[in-house]
mmCIF file of C-alpha atoms in Angstrom:
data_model
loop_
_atom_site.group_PDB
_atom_site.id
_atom_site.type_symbol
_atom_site.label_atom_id
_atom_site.label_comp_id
_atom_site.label_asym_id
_atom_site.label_seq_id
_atom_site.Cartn_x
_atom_site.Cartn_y
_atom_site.Cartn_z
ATOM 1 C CA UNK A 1 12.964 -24.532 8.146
ATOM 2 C CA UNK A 2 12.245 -20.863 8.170
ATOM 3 C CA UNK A 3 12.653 -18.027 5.431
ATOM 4 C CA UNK A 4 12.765 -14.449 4.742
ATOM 5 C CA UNK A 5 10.197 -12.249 3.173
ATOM 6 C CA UNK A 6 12.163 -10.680 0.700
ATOM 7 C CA UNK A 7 9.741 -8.766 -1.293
ATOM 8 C CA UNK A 8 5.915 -8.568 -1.804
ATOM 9 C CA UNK A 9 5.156 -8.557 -4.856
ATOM 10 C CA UNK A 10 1.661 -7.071 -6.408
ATOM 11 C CA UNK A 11 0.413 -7.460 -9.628
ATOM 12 C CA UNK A 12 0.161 -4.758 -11.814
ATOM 13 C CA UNK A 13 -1.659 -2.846 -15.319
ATOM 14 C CA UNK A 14 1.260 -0.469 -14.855
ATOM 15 C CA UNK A 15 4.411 -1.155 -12.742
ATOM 16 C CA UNK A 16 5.525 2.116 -12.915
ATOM 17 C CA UNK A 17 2.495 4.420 -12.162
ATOM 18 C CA UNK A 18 2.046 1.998 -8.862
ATOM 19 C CA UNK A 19 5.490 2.501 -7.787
ATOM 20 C CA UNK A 20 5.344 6.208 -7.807
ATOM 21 C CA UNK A 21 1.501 5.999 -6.399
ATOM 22 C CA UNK A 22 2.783 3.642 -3.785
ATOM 23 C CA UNK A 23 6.139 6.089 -2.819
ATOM 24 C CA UNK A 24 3.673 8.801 -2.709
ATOM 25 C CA UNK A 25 2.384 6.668 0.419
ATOM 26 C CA UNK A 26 4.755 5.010 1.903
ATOM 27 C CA UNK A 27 7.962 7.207 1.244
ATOM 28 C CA UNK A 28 9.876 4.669 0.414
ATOM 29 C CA UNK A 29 12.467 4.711 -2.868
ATOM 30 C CA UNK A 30 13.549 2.732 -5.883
ATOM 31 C CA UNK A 31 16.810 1.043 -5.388
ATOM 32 C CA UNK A 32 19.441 3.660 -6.366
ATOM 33 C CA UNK A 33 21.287 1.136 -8.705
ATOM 34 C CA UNK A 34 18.507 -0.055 -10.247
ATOM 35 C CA UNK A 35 15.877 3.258 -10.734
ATOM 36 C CA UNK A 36 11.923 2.662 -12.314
ATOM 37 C CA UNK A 37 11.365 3.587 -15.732
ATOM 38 C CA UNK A 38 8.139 3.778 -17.657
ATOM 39 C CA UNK A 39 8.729 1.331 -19.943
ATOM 40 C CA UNK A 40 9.890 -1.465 -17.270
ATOM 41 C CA UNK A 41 7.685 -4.273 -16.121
ATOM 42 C CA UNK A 42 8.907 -4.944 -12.938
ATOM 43 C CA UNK A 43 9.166 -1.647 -10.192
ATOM 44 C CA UNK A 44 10.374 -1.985 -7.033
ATOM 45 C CA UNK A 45 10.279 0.507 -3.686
ATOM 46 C CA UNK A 46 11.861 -0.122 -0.611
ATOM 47 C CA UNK A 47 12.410 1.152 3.059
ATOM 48 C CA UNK A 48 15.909 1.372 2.406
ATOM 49 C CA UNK A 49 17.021 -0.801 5.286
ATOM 50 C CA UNK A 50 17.049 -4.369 3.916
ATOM 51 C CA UNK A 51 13.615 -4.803 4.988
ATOM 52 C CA UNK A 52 10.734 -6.142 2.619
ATOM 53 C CA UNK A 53 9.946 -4.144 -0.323
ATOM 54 C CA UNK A 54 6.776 -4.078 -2.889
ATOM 55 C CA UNK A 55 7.779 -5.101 -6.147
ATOM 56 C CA UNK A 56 5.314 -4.496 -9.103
ATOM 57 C CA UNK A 57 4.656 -6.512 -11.914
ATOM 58 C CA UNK A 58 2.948 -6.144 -14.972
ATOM 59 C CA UNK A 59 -0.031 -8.850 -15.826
ATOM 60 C CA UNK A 60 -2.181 -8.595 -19.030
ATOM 61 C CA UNK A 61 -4.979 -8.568 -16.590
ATOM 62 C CA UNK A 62 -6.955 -6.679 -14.869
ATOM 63 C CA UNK A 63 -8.058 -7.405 -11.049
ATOM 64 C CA UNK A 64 -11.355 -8.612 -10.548
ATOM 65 C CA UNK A 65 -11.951 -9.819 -7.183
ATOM 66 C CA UNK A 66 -10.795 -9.469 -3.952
ATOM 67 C CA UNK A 67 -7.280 -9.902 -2.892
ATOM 68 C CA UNK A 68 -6.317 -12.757 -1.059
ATOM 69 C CA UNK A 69 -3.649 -10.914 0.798
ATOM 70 C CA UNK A 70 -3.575 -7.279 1.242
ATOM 71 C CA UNK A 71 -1.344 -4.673 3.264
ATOM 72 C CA UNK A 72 -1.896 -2.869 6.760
ATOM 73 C CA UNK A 73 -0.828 0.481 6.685
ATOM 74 C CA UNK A 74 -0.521 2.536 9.987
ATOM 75 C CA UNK A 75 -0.167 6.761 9.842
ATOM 76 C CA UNK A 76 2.861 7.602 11.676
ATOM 77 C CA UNK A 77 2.855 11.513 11.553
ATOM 78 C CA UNK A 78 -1.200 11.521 10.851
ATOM 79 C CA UNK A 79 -4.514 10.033 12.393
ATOM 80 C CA UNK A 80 -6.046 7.340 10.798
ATOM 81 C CA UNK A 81 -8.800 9.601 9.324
ATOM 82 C CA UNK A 82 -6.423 12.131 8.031
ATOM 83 C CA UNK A 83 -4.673 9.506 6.543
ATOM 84 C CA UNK A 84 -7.969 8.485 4.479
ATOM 85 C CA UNK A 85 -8.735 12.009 3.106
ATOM 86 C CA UNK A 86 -5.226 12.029 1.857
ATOM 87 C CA UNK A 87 -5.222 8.960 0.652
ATOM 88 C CA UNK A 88 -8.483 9.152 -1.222
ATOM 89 C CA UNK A 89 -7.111 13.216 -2.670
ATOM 90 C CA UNK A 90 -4.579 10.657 -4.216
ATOM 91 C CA UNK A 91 -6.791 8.685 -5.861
ATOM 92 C CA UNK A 92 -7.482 5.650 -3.555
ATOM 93 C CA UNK A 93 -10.951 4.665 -2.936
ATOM 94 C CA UNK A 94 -13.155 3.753 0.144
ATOM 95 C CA UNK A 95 -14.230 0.025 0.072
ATOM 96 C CA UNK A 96 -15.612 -0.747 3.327
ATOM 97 C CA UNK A 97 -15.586 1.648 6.403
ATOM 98 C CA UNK A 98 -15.074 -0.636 9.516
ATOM 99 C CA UNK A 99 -14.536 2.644 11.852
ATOM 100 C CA UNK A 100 -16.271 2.726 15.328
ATOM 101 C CA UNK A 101 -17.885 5.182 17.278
ATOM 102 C CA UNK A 102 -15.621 4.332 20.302
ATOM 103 C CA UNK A 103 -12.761 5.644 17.418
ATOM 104 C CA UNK A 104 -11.537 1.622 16.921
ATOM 105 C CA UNK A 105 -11.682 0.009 13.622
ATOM 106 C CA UNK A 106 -10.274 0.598 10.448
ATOM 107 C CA UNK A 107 -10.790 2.010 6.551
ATOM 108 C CA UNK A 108 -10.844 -0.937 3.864
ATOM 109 C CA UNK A 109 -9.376 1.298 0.379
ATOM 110 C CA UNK A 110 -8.307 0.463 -2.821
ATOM 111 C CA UNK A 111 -5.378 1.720 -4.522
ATOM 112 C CA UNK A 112 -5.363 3.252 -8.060
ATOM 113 C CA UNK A 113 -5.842 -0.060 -9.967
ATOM 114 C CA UNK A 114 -8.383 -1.553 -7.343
ATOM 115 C CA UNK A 115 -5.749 -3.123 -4.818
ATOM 116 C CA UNK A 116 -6.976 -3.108 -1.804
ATOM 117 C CA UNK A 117 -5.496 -2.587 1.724
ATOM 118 C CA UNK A 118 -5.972 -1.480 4.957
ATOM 119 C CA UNK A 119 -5.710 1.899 7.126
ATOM 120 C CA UNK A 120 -5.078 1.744 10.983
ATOM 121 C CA UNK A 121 -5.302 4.200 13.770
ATOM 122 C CA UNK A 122 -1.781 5.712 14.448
ATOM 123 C CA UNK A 123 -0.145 3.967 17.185
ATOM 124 C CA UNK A 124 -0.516 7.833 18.715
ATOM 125 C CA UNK A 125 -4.364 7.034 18.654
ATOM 126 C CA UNK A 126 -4.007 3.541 19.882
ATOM 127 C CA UNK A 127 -1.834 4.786 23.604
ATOM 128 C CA UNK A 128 -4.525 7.663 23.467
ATOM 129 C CA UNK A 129 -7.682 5.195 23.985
ATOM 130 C CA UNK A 130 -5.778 2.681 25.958
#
């Protein structure tokens, strides 16, 4: 038996703020037929091309320990230290700093309400120290 990932979902304070925050990084978009709204309790962005989206939901509360499961991101038009400074000028935090000197490893942040993921090197940095 096998099945499709057909959204992950994250729990949320507020839905909405984390779907804009989360477009902001991504670039993704609400579905066109079914746009977010402040007062809704379940947000949703997309790629657009039937692909996975994140879909947030609102809990009563608050986070308070460490995810389970968390995403990878990887910069596509940035380096993975660019993509920290602008991450963090958006209000995402540094959790644990896993870079090397060699220029491997990767940036453990949080997102707005304390979700955490992870930033990679750019797959330009990755055929550059290959």
């Amino acid at each position: 038996m096998t099945v499709k990932i057909h959204n992950i979902t994250v729990d949320a304070h507020d839905a909405y703020a984390q779907s804009l925050w989360w477009t902001r990084v991504t670039g993704w978009q609400e579905a066109s037929d079914d746009p977010n709204e402040p007062h809704h309790t379940h947000c949703w962005i997309g790629p657009g091309d039937g692909s996975p989206g994140l879909l947030f939901v609102n809990v009563p509360e608050h986070k308070t320990l460490k995810n389970r499961m968390h995403l990878d991101v990887q910069p596509i038009d940035r380096s993975r230290d660019q993509e920290v400074e602008l991450l963090v000028g958006m209000g995402a935090s540094v959790v644990d700093d896993h870079r090397q000197p060699d220029g491997r490893g990767f940036v453990v942040m949080a997102d707005p309400e304390g979700n955490e993921f992870c930033v990679e090197r750019s797959l330009a940095e990755r055929a550059a120290s290959a």
